[in-house]
Amino acid sequence: MGTLSALVAVISAFAVVMAPFGLHWIALVIGFFALFVAAVKVTRPGYFLTAATLMAVSVPVDDAFEMSRADLRLITKAAEDGDAFSSAVLSIHEVTTNVSGPLVVATLVLVAIAIWIAARRASPDGWSFYLRESDALGEMTVRIGKAASFLYVPMIFIIVYDVSQRKMLEFWPTFAETGWYHTFTSTKLQEAEWHLHAVLFLLCFGYAYIKDAHVRIELVRDKLAPRTRVWIELLGCIFFLVAYCYVVIRFGYDFAQNSFKLLEQSSAQTGLPLRFIIKSFLPLGFLILGLAGVAVAVKCVVYLFGPEALRSASGYYAGTHHADIPEDAVEPIAAER
């Protein structure tokens, strides 16, 4: 029951963003109801934290309590034509638009309350619950990254075929007049290459962060105490990584949505159609990276404020994974740990 409710909350969070104005309120109510059911019931690790994060993000990303000018014109016209639902939406909008800021804060408070309830009801304790959720959420982003890594295979085949086809024209010029060549033009092949390359990187960002594989310039951090390193990681997650991911998701969604509305094509005459598909991976990739950031932040909180017994299980980001530490610095760090 709890896992199913968490999945309903996840679907509702996406519905809040993508549903027409008015209907998204229904999705918002269903999502929060499902989130609180998931908080009370037992869920598989990772599902609840994913649902809570997506519900927290969906409202500000969608501007759920404010209507765009285009939507306002359409709904106003429908209400003038006698549509009862549009009239009701306009009436509610007149109230919510004046208090949209406090309403967004209220939704974030509701998410925080749901997380608190889930931790209170967890067994054996709340800190273990946070660590399980963090580990499972991190593992989910790792699995997405591993699955996306297989995109290297078709990308390599496309690159090899593109090069071979261009070389083929040198000794078979009439090949350029065949239907096969016009179907698989060099422009389409090159665009397919960078499309796959972009999707590969976007879906692997979260995987790389969980494994601490991103490039770091650690001139100072390597010689700091473990708790100081974790504090740096936590503050960096909250104020830089997660915040930046929110900005990209917020504007990346509009970027992809406008491309979908226009059915945007390639700027090249013989390029690939449906450009909105590749643009949709921009907010999706940073959503996965943001989930990875939440998983890391929760693990850092457990390390800093949780019991001593969970210190080793939550201390991955207290270590160094990019550089060798001088031997004279290893002993005091090991002693503190």
C-alpha atoms as a printed R data frame, in Angstrom:
    type eleno elety resid chain resno       x      y       z
1   ATOM     1    CA   MET     A     1   0.000  0.000   0.000
2   ATOM     2    CA   GLY     A     2   2.767  2.440   0.908
3   ATOM     3    CA   THR     A     3   4.837  1.757  -2.209
4   ATOM     4    CA   LEU     A     4   1.769  2.080  -4.439
5   ATOM     5    CA   SER     A     5   0.884  5.381  -2.763
6   ATOM     6    CA   ALA     A     6   4.417  6.657  -3.335
7   ATOM     7    CA   LEU     A     7   4.150  5.763  -7.031
8   ATOM     8    CA   VAL     A     8   0.816  7.602  -7.217
9   ATOM     9    CA   ALA     A     9   2.493 10.648  -5.660
10  ATOM    10    CA   VAL     A    10   5.308 10.465  -8.239
11  ATOM    11    CA   ILE     A    11   2.817 10.302 -11.128
12  ATOM    12    CA   SER     A    12   0.788 13.129  -9.582
13  ATOM    13    CA   ALA     A    13   3.904 15.306  -9.335
14  ATOM    14    CA   PHE     A    14   4.460 14.961 -13.089
15  ATOM    15    CA   ALA     A    15   0.742 15.571 -13.674
16  ATOM    16    CA   VAL     A    16   0.931 18.807 -11.673
17  ATOM    17    CA   VAL     A    17   3.535 20.087 -14.117
18  ATOM    18    CA   MET     A    18   1.997 18.794 -17.363
19  ATOM    19    CA   ALA     A    19  -1.768 18.914 -16.785
20  ATOM    20    CA   PRO     A    20  -3.812 21.915 -18.002
21  ATOM    21    CA   PHE     A    21  -4.353 24.718 -15.517
22  ATOM    22    CA   GLY     A    22  -7.201 23.785 -13.206
23  ATOM    23    CA   LEU     A    23  -6.817 20.047 -13.615
24  ATOM    24    CA   HIS     A    24  -3.361 20.252 -12.078
25  ATOM    25    CA   TRP     A    25  -4.970 21.220  -8.768
26  ATOM    26    CA   ILE     A    26  -6.709 17.836  -8.733
27  ATOM    27    CA   ALA     A    27  -3.345 16.164  -9.341
28  ATOM    28    CA   LEU     A    28  -1.850 18.247  -6.512
29  ATOM    29    CA   VAL     A    29  -4.511 17.129  -4.004
30  ATOM    30    CA   ILE     A    30  -4.182 13.477  -5.056
31  ATOM    31    CA   GLY     A    31  -0.396 13.718  -4.861
32  ATOM    32    CA   PHE     A    32  -0.326 15.065  -1.314
33  ATOM    33    CA   PHE     A    33  -2.948 12.580  -0.156
34  ATOM    34    CA   ALA     A    34  -0.871  9.733  -1.617
35  ATOM    35    CA   LEU     A    35   2.321 11.166  -0.088
36  ATOM    36    CA   PHE     A    36   0.836 11.174   3.414
37  ATOM    37    CA   VAL     A    37  -0.496  7.637   2.942
38  ATOM    38    CA   ALA     A    38   3.007  6.587   1.904
39  ATOM    39    CA   ALA     A    39   4.398  8.325   4.995
40  ATOM    40    CA   VAL     A    40   2.115  6.338   7.273
41  ATOM    41    CA   LYS     A    41   2.462  2.986   5.493
42  ATOM    42    CA   VAL     A    42   5.631  1.017   4.794
43  ATOM    43    CA   THR     A    43   7.253  1.689   1.413
44  ATOM    44    CA   ARG     A    44  10.164  0.166  -0.429
45  ATOM    45    CA   PRO     A    45  13.336  2.188   0.268
46  ATOM    46    CA   GLY     A    46  13.794  5.132  -2.060
47  ATOM    47    CA   TYR     A    47  10.206  5.445  -3.222
48  ATOM    48    CA   PHE     A    48   9.066  7.804  -0.485
49  ATOM    49    CA   LEU     A    49  12.029 10.174  -0.747
50  ATOM    50    CA   THR     A    50  11.613 10.285  -4.529
51  ATOM    51    CA   ALA     A    51   7.908 11.083  -4.189
52  ATOM    52    CA   ALA     A    52   8.540 13.750  -1.545
53  ATOM    53    CA   THR     A    53  11.240 15.425  -3.638
54  ATOM    54    CA   LEU     A    54   9.128 15.466  -6.798
55  ATOM    55    CA   MET     A    55   6.087 16.841  -4.975
56  ATOM    56    CA   ALA     A    56   8.250 19.589  -3.461
57  ATOM    57    CA   VAL     A    57   9.638 20.526  -6.879
58  ATOM    58    CA   SER     A    58   6.465 20.246  -8.957
59  ATOM    59    CA   VAL     A    59   4.613 23.212  -7.445
60  ATOM    60    CA   PRO     A    60   7.266 25.939  -7.941
61  ATOM    61    CA   VAL     A    61   8.309 24.517 -11.340
62  ATOM    62    CA   ASP     A    62   4.730 24.692 -12.609
63  ATOM    63    CA   ASP     A    63   3.789 28.000 -10.950
64  ATOM    64    CA   ALA     A    64   0.814 25.972  -9.772
65  ATOM    65    CA   PHE     A    65  -1.025 28.932  -8.262
66  ATOM    66    CA   GLU     A    66  -0.448 31.433 -11.067
67  ATOM    67    CA   MET     A    67  -1.820 31.354 -14.601
68  ATOM    68    CA   SER     A    68   0.113 32.362 -17.697
69  ATOM    69    CA   ARG     A    69  -1.326 35.096 -19.914
70  ATOM    70    CA   ALA     A    70  -2.068 32.614 -22.697
71  ATOM    71    CA   ASP     A    71  -3.939 30.276 -20.326
72  ATOM    72    CA   LEU     A    72  -5.768 33.217 -18.790
73  ATOM    73    CA   ARG     A    73  -7.006 34.366 -22.207
74  ATOM    74    CA   LEU     A    74  -8.172 30.878 -23.166
75  ATOM    75    CA   ILE     A    75  -9.968 30.193 -19.885
76  ATOM    76    CA   THR     A    76 -11.514 33.671 -19.798
77  ATOM    77    CA   LYS     A    77 -12.900 33.152 -23.294
78  ATOM    78    CA   ALA     A    78 -14.268 29.725 -22.346
79  ATOM    79    CA   ALA     A    79 -15.879 31.187 -19.210
80  ATOM    80    CA   GLU     A    80 -17.498 33.955 -21.288
81  ATOM    81    CA   ASP     A    81 -18.888 31.252 -23.557
82  ATOM    82    CA   GLY     A    82 -20.619 29.686 -20.560
83  ATOM    83    CA   ASP     A    83 -18.211 26.899 -19.576
84  ATOM    84    CA   ALA     A    84 -18.855 26.201 -15.889
85  ATOM    85    CA   PHE     A    85 -15.474 24.561 -15.218
86  ATOM    86    CA   SER     A    86 -13.579 27.535 -16.686
87  ATOM    87    CA   SER     A    87 -15.636 29.918 -14.553
88  ATOM    88    CA   ALA     A    88 -14.771 27.926 -11.438
89  ATOM    89    CA   VAL     A    89 -11.075 27.917 -12.364
90  ATOM    90    CA   LEU     A    90 -11.138 31.703 -12.824
91  ATOM    91    CA   SER     A    91 -12.814 32.187  -9.451
92  ATOM    92    CA   ILE     A    92 -10.202 30.074  -7.676
93  ATOM    93    CA   HIS     A    93  -7.380 31.752  -9.608
94  ATOM    94    CA   GLU     A    94  -8.488 35.188  -8.432
95  ATOM    95    CA   VAL     A    95  -7.873 34.014  -4.869
96  ATOM    96    CA   THR     A    96  -4.697 31.963  -5.332
97  ATOM    97    CA   THR     A    97  -2.819 34.426  -7.526
98  ATOM    98    CA   ASN     A    98  -2.666 36.966  -4.689
99  ATOM    99    CA   VAL     A    99  -1.209 34.479  -2.205
100 ATOM   100    CA   SER     A   100   0.803 32.256  -4.541
101 ATOM   101    CA   GLY     A   101   4.042 32.737  -2.590
102 ATOM   102    CA   PRO     A   102   2.623 31.645   0.787
103 ATOM   103    CA   LEU     A   103   0.831 28.732  -0.894
104 ATOM   104    CA   VAL     A   104   4.112 27.460  -2.381
105 ATOM   105    CA   VAL     A   105   5.715 27.694   1.067
106 ATOM   106    CA   ALA     A   106   2.723 25.833   2.522
107 ATOM   107    CA   THR     A   107   3.207 22.952   0.059
108 ATOM   108    CA   LEU     A   108   6.879 22.716   1.048
109 ATOM   109    CA   VAL     A   109   5.846 22.628   4.712
110 ATOM   110    CA   LEU     A   110   3.423 19.790   3.925
111 ATOM   111    CA   VAL     A   111   6.250 17.829   2.299
112 ATOM   112    CA   ALA     A   112   8.429 18.417   5.371
113 ATOM   113    CA   ILE     A   113   5.612 17.202   7.658
114 ATOM   114    CA   ALA     A   114   5.175 14.057   5.543
115 ATOM   115    CA   ILE     A   115   8.915 13.326   5.799
116 ATOM   116    CA   TRP     A   116   8.792 13.853   9.564
117 ATOM   117    CA   ILE     A   117   5.832 11.456   9.891
118 ATOM   118    CA   ALA     A   118   7.600  8.825   7.780
119 ATOM   119    CA   ALA     A   119  10.741  9.097   9.912
120 ATOM   120    CA   ARG     A   120   8.769  8.897  13.156
121 ATOM   121    CA   ARG     A   121   6.994  5.723  12.043
122 ATOM   122    CA   ALA     A   122  10.128  4.093  10.627
123 ATOM   123    CA   SER     A   123  11.807  1.094  12.196
124 ATOM   124    CA   PRO     A   124  14.142  0.913  14.062
125 ATOM   125    CA   ASP     A   125  14.637  4.706  14.061
126 ATOM   126    CA   GLY     A   126  14.356  7.788  11.874
127 ATOM   127    CA   TRP     A   127  18.063  8.076  11.121
128 ATOM   128    CA   SER     A   128  18.173  4.543   9.720
129 ATOM   129    CA   PHE     A   129  15.132  5.425   7.617
130 ATOM   130    CA   TYR     A   130  16.892  8.469   6.167
131 ATOM   131    CA   LEU     A   131  19.987  6.416   5.365
132 ATOM   132    CA   ARG     A   132  17.952  3.648   3.687
133 ATOM   133    CA   GLU     A   133  16.072  6.192   1.597
134 ATOM   134    CA   SER     A   134  19.302  7.953   0.630
135 ATOM   135    CA   ASP     A   135  21.026  4.717  -0.363
136 ATOM   136    CA   ALA     A   136  18.044  3.525  -2.404
137 ATOM   137    CA   LEU     A   137  17.585  6.872  -4.156
138 ATOM   138    CA   GLY     A   138  21.281  6.978  -4.988
139 ATOM   139    CA   GLU     A   139  21.107  3.416  -6.309
140 ATOM   140    CA   MET     A   140  18.188  4.396  -8.546
141 ATOM   141    CA   THR     A   141  20.220  7.163 -10.187
142 ATOM   142    CA   VAL     A   142  23.117  4.728 -10.586
143 ATOM   143    CA   ARG     A   143  20.872  2.235 -12.384
144 ATOM   144    CA   ILE     A   144  19.584  4.958 -14.694
145 ATOM   145    CA   GLY     A   145  23.162  5.938 -15.495
146 ATOM   146    CA   LYS     A   146  24.221  2.348 -16.142
147 ATOM   147    CA   ALA     A   147  21.253  1.814 -18.462
148 ATOM   148    CA   ALA     A   148  22.001  5.071 -20.303
149 ATOM   149    CA   SER     A   149  25.636  4.054 -20.766
150 ATOM   150    CA   PHE     A   150  24.513  1.478 -23.343
151 ATOM   151    CA   LEU     A   151  23.696  4.401 -25.655
152 ATOM   152    CA   TYR     A   152  27.394  4.339 -26.467
153 ATOM   153    CA   VAL     A   153  26.747  1.231 -28.593
154 ATOM   154    CA   PRO     A   154  24.328  2.735 -31.172
155 ATOM   155    CA   MET     A   155  26.326  5.983 -31.098
156 ATOM   156    CA   ILE     A   156  29.510  4.130 -32.089
157 ATOM   157    CA   PHE     A   157  27.708  2.273 -34.881
158 ATOM   158    CA   ILE     A   158  26.278  5.552 -36.220
159 ATOM   159    CA   ILE     A   159  29.689  7.236 -36.161
160 ATOM   160    CA   VAL     A   160  31.341  4.297 -37.945
161 ATOM   161    CA   TYR     A   161  28.605  4.164 -40.573
162 ATOM   162    CA   ASP     A   162  28.678  7.946 -41.096
163 ATOM   163    CA   VAL     A   163  32.434  7.918 -41.740
164 ATOM   164    CA   SER     A   164  32.158  4.833 -43.961
165 ATOM   165    CA   GLN     A   165  29.332  6.348 -46.000
166 ATOM   166    CA   ARG     A   166  31.286  9.522 -46.690
167 ATOM   167    CA   LYS     A   167  34.308  7.483 -47.785
168 ATOM   168    CA   MET     A   168  32.055  5.349 -49.966
169 ATOM   169    CA   LEU     A   169  31.111  8.391 -52.047
170 ATOM   170    CA   GLU     A   170  34.730  8.759 -53.176
171 ATOM   171    CA   PHE     A   171  34.618  5.532 -55.219
172 ATOM   172    CA   TRP     A   172  30.830  5.260 -55.713
173 ATOM   173    CA   PRO     A   173  29.562  8.799 -56.497
174 ATOM   174    CA   THR     A   174  26.161  7.568 -57.718
175 ATOM   175    CA   PHE     A   175  25.437  6.278 -54.203
176 ATOM   176    CA   ALA     A   176  24.409  9.859 -53.367
177 ATOM   177    CA   GLU     A   177  21.438  9.432 -55.728
178 ATOM   178    CA   THR     A   178  20.014  6.375 -53.974
179 ATOM   179    CA   GLY     A   179  17.025  6.415 -51.657
180 ATOM   180    CA   TRP     A   180  19.131  4.898 -48.872
181 ATOM   181    CA   TYR     A   181  21.523  7.847 -48.893
182 ATOM   182    CA   HIS     A   182  18.676 10.382 -48.884
183 ATOM   183    CA   THR     A   183  17.112  8.560 -45.915
184 ATOM   184    CA   PHE     A   184  20.338  8.442 -43.923
185 ATOM   185    CA   THR     A   185  22.015 11.691 -44.874
186 ATOM   186    CA   SER     A   186  25.222 12.752 -43.194
187 ATOM   187    CA   THR     A   187  23.370 15.618 -41.498
188 ATOM   188    CA   LYS     A   188  20.857 13.246 -39.901
189 ATOM   189    CA   LEU     A   189  23.610 10.888 -38.799
190 ATOM   190    CA   GLN     A   190  25.675 13.661 -37.226
191 ATOM   191    CA   GLU     A   191  22.639 15.058 -35.417
192 ATOM   192    CA   ALA     A   192  21.799 11.553 -34.169
193 ATOM   193    CA   GLU     A   193  25.356 11.315 -32.839
194 ATOM   194    CA   TRP     A   194  25.156 14.451 -30.737
195 ATOM   195    CA   HIS     A   195  21.593 13.654 -29.659
196 ATOM   196    CA   LEU     A   196  22.725 10.311 -28.236
197 ATOM   197    CA   HIS     A   197  25.832 11.910 -26.751
198 ATOM   198    CA   ALA     A   198  23.758 14.583 -25.006
199 ATOM   199    CA   VAL     A   199  21.238 12.069 -23.653
200 ATOM   200    CA   LEU     A   200  24.057  9.835 -22.449
201 ATOM   201    CA   PHE     A   201  25.697 12.614 -20.457
202 ATOM   202    CA   LEU     A   202  22.462 14.058 -19.096
203 ATOM   203    CA   LEU     A   203  21.268 10.706 -17.766
204 ATOM   204    CA   CYS     A   204  24.695  9.858 -16.295
205 ATOM   205    CA   PHE     A   205  25.244 13.098 -14.346
206 ATOM   206    CA   GLY     A   206  23.509 11.691 -11.262
207 ATOM   207    CA   TYR     A   207  25.382  8.387 -11.519
208 ATOM   208    CA   ALA     A   208  28.709 10.221 -11.657
209 ATOM   209    CA   TYR     A   209  27.859 12.356  -8.619
210 ATOM   210    CA   ILE     A   210  26.783  9.400  -6.490
211 ATOM   211    CA   LYS     A   211  30.081  7.688  -7.318
212 ATOM   212    CA   ASP     A   212  31.971 10.963  -6.719
213 ATOM   213    CA   ALA     A   213  33.374 10.762 -10.257
214 ATOM   214    CA   HIS     A   214  32.955 14.423 -11.241
215 ATOM   215    CA   VAL     A   215  36.092 16.522 -11.554
216 ATOM   216    CA   ARG     A   216  37.028 18.247  -8.298
217 ATOM   217    CA   ILE     A   217  39.757 20.812  -7.669
218 ATOM   218    CA   GLU     A   218  40.533 19.787  -4.102
219 ATOM   219    CA   LEU     A   219  43.414 22.024  -3.112
220 ATOM   220    CA   VAL     A   220  42.148 22.435   0.452
221 ATOM   221    CA   ARG     A   221  39.423 19.838   1.098
222 ATOM   222    CA   ASP     A   222  41.727 16.795   1.085
223 ATOM   223    CA   LYS     A   223  43.553 17.995   4.206
224 ATOM   224    CA   LEU     A   224  40.432 18.950   6.141
225 ATOM   225    CA   ALA     A   225  38.809 16.879   8.869
226 ATOM   226    CA   PRO     A   226  36.046 14.455   7.782
227 ATOM   227    CA   ARG     A   227  33.227 16.449   9.423
228 ATOM   228    CA   THR     A   228  34.394 19.614   7.679
229 ATOM   229    CA   ARG     A   229  34.394 17.809   4.345
230 ATOM   230    CA   VAL     A   230  30.849 16.601   4.931
231 ATOM   231    CA   TRP     A   231  29.720 20.117   5.872
232 ATOM   232    CA   ILE     A   232  31.218 21.428   2.619
233 ATOM   233    CA   GLU     A   233  29.454 18.665   0.678
234 ATOM   234    CA   LEU     A   234  26.117 19.352   2.375
235 ATOM   235    CA   LEU     A   235  26.206 23.119   1.851
236 ATOM   236    CA   GLY     A   236  27.369 22.652  -1.724
237 ATOM   237    CA   CYS     A   237  24.487 20.259  -2.393
238 ATOM   238    CA   ILE     A   238  21.821 22.539  -0.983
239 ATOM   239    CA   PHE     A   239  22.960 25.970  -2.136
240 ATOM   240    CA   PHE     A   240  24.648 25.109  -5.420
241 ATOM   241    CA   LEU     A   241  23.847 21.699  -6.920
242 ATOM   242    CA   VAL     A   242  20.174 21.299  -5.985
243 ATOM   243    CA   ALA     A   243  19.476 25.011  -6.451
244 ATOM   244    CA   TYR     A   244  21.078 25.009  -9.905
245 ATOM   245    CA   CYS     A   245  19.213 21.841 -10.871
246 ATOM   246    CA   TYR     A   246  15.938 23.539  -9.909
247 ATOM   247    CA   VAL     A   247  16.727 26.521 -12.155
248 ATOM   248    CA   VAL     A   248  17.547 24.256 -15.118
249 ATOM   249    CA   ILE     A   249  14.421 22.143 -14.539
250 ATOM   250    CA   ARG     A   250  12.253 25.246 -14.184
251 ATOM   251    CA   PHE     A   251  13.366 26.906 -17.414
252 ATOM   252    CA   GLY     A   252  14.323 23.694 -19.233
253 ATOM   253    CA   TYR     A   253  10.732 22.492 -18.980
254 ATOM   254    CA   ASP     A   254   9.464 25.703 -20.616
255 ATOM   255    CA   PHE     A   255  12.221 25.317 -23.216
256 ATOM   256    CA   ALA     A   256  11.053 21.784 -24.113
257 ATOM   257    CA   GLN     A   257   7.350 22.665 -23.878
258 ATOM   258    CA   ASN     A   258   7.677 25.544 -26.347
259 ATOM   259    CA   SER     A   259   9.583 23.254 -28.713
260 ATOM   260    CA   PHE     A   260   6.768 20.687 -28.466
261 ATOM   261    CA   LYS     A   261   4.067 23.275 -29.139
262 ATOM   262    CA   LEU     A   262   5.907 24.404 -32.283
263 ATOM   263    CA   LEU     A   263   6.803 20.823 -33.310
264 ATOM   264    CA   GLU     A   264  10.285 22.238 -33.763
265 ATOM   265    CA   GLN     A   265  12.413 20.691 -36.494
266 ATOM   266    CA   SER     A   266  16.143 20.728 -37.103
267 ATOM   267    CA   SER     A   267  17.511 24.016 -38.421
268 ATOM   268    CA   ALA     A   268  19.150 21.989 -41.209
269 ATOM   269    CA   GLN     A   269  16.862 21.173 -44.135
270 ATOM   270    CA   THR     A   270  17.855 17.499 -44.109
271 ATOM   271    CA   GLY     A   271  18.173 17.184 -40.325
272 ATOM   272    CA   LEU     A   272  16.145 15.224 -37.798
273 ATOM   273    CA   PRO     A   273  12.545 16.191 -36.946
274 ATOM   274    CA   LEU     A   274  10.955 16.463 -33.486
275 ATOM   275    CA   ARG     A   275  13.674 18.490 -31.814
276 ATOM   276    CA   PHE     A   276  11.564 18.668 -28.631
277 ATOM   277    CA   ILE     A   277  12.532 15.065 -27.805
278 ATOM   278    CA   ILE     A   278  16.192 15.889 -27.233
279 ATOM   279    CA   LYS     A   279  15.265 19.140 -25.468
280 ATOM   280    CA   SER     A   280  13.053 17.201 -23.052
281 ATOM   281    CA   PHE     A   281  16.099 15.369 -21.754
282 ATOM   282    CA   LEU     A   282  17.547 18.631 -20.418
283 ATOM   283    CA   PRO     A   283  15.089 18.985 -17.487
284 ATOM   284    CA   LEU     A   284  14.927 15.194 -17.109
285 ATOM   285    CA   GLY     A   285  18.700 14.838 -16.798
286 ATOM   286    CA   PHE     A   286  18.955 17.609 -14.225
287 ATOM   287    CA   LEU     A   287  16.004 16.143 -12.348
288 ATOM   288    CA   ILE     A   288  17.969 12.907 -11.977
289 ATOM   289    CA   LEU     A   289  21.057 14.886 -10.929
290 ATOM   290    CA   GLY     A   290  18.922 16.791  -8.408
291 ATOM   291    CA   LEU     A   291  17.644 13.502  -6.959
292 ATOM   292    CA   ALA     A   292  21.251 12.375  -6.626
293 ATOM   293    CA   GLY     A   293  22.009 15.641  -4.824
294 ATOM   294    CA   VAL     A   294  19.119 15.037  -2.419
295 ATOM   295    CA   ALA     A   295  20.421 11.519  -1.727
296 ATOM   296    CA   VAL     A   296  23.900 12.865  -0.973
297 ATOM   297    CA   ALA     A   297  22.543 15.709   1.189
298 ATOM   298    CA   VAL     A   298  20.451 13.300   3.276
299 ATOM   299    CA   LYS     A   299  23.458 11.023   3.750
300 ATOM   300    CA   CYS     A   300  25.534 14.012   4.887
301 ATOM   301    CA   VAL     A   301  22.837 14.987   7.394
302 ATOM   302    CA   VAL     A   302  22.879 11.455   8.832
303 ATOM   303    CA   TYR     A   303  26.676 11.603   9.132
304 ATOM   304    CA   LEU     A   304  26.649 15.006  10.853
305 ATOM   305    CA   PHE     A   305  23.658 14.639  13.170
306 ATOM   306    CA   GLY     A   306  22.893 10.921  13.316
307 ATOM   307    CA   PRO     A   307  24.082  8.327  15.807
308 ATOM   308    CA   GLU     A   308  27.666  7.157  15.951
309 ATOM   309    CA   ALA     A   309  26.609  3.663  14.847
310 ATOM   310    CA   LEU     A   310  25.647  4.992  11.386
311 ATOM   311    CA   ARG     A   311  28.795  7.075  10.949
312 ATOM   312    CA   SER     A   312  30.697  4.529   8.856
313 ATOM   313    CA   ALA     A   313  27.676  3.728   6.655
314 ATOM   314    CA   SER     A   314  27.035  7.390   5.907
315 ATOM   315    CA   GLY     A   315  30.628  8.601   5.692
316 ATOM   316    CA   TYR     A   316  31.388  8.078   2.003
317 ATOM   317    CA   TYR     A   317  31.667 11.814   1.351
318 ATOM   318    CA   ALA     A   318  33.893 12.293   4.376
319 ATOM   319    CA   GLY     A   319  36.681 10.581   2.479
320 ATOM   320    CA   THR     A   320  38.768 11.605  -0.500
321 ATOM   321    CA   HIS     A   321  38.458  9.812  -3.822
322 ATOM   322    CA   HIS     A   322  40.437 11.991  -6.221
323 ATOM   323    CA   ALA     A   323  43.885 12.483  -4.760
324 ATOM   324    CA   ASP     A   324  46.427 10.816  -2.538
325 ATOM   325    CA   ILE     A   325  46.733 12.411   0.894
326 ATOM   326    CA   PRO     A   326  50.177 12.849   2.396
327 ATOM   327    CA   GLU     A   327  50.892 10.222   5.033
328 ATOM   328    CA   ASP     A   328  51.238 12.821   7.775
329 ATOM   329    CA   ALA     A   329  47.615 13.868   7.110
330 ATOM   330    CA   VAL     A   330  46.158 10.353   7.141
331 ATOM   331    CA   GLU     A   331  46.747  9.555  10.804
332 ATOM   332    CA   PRO     A   332  44.866 12.505  12.374
333 ATOM   333    CA   ILE     A   333  41.958 12.042   9.955
334 ATOM   334    CA   ALA     A   334  41.779  8.322  10.672
335 ATOM   335    CA   ALA     A   335  41.916  9.040  14.381
336 ATOM   336    CA   GLU     A   336  38.959 11.426  14.205
337 ATOM   337    CA   ARG     A   337  36.935  8.942  12.195
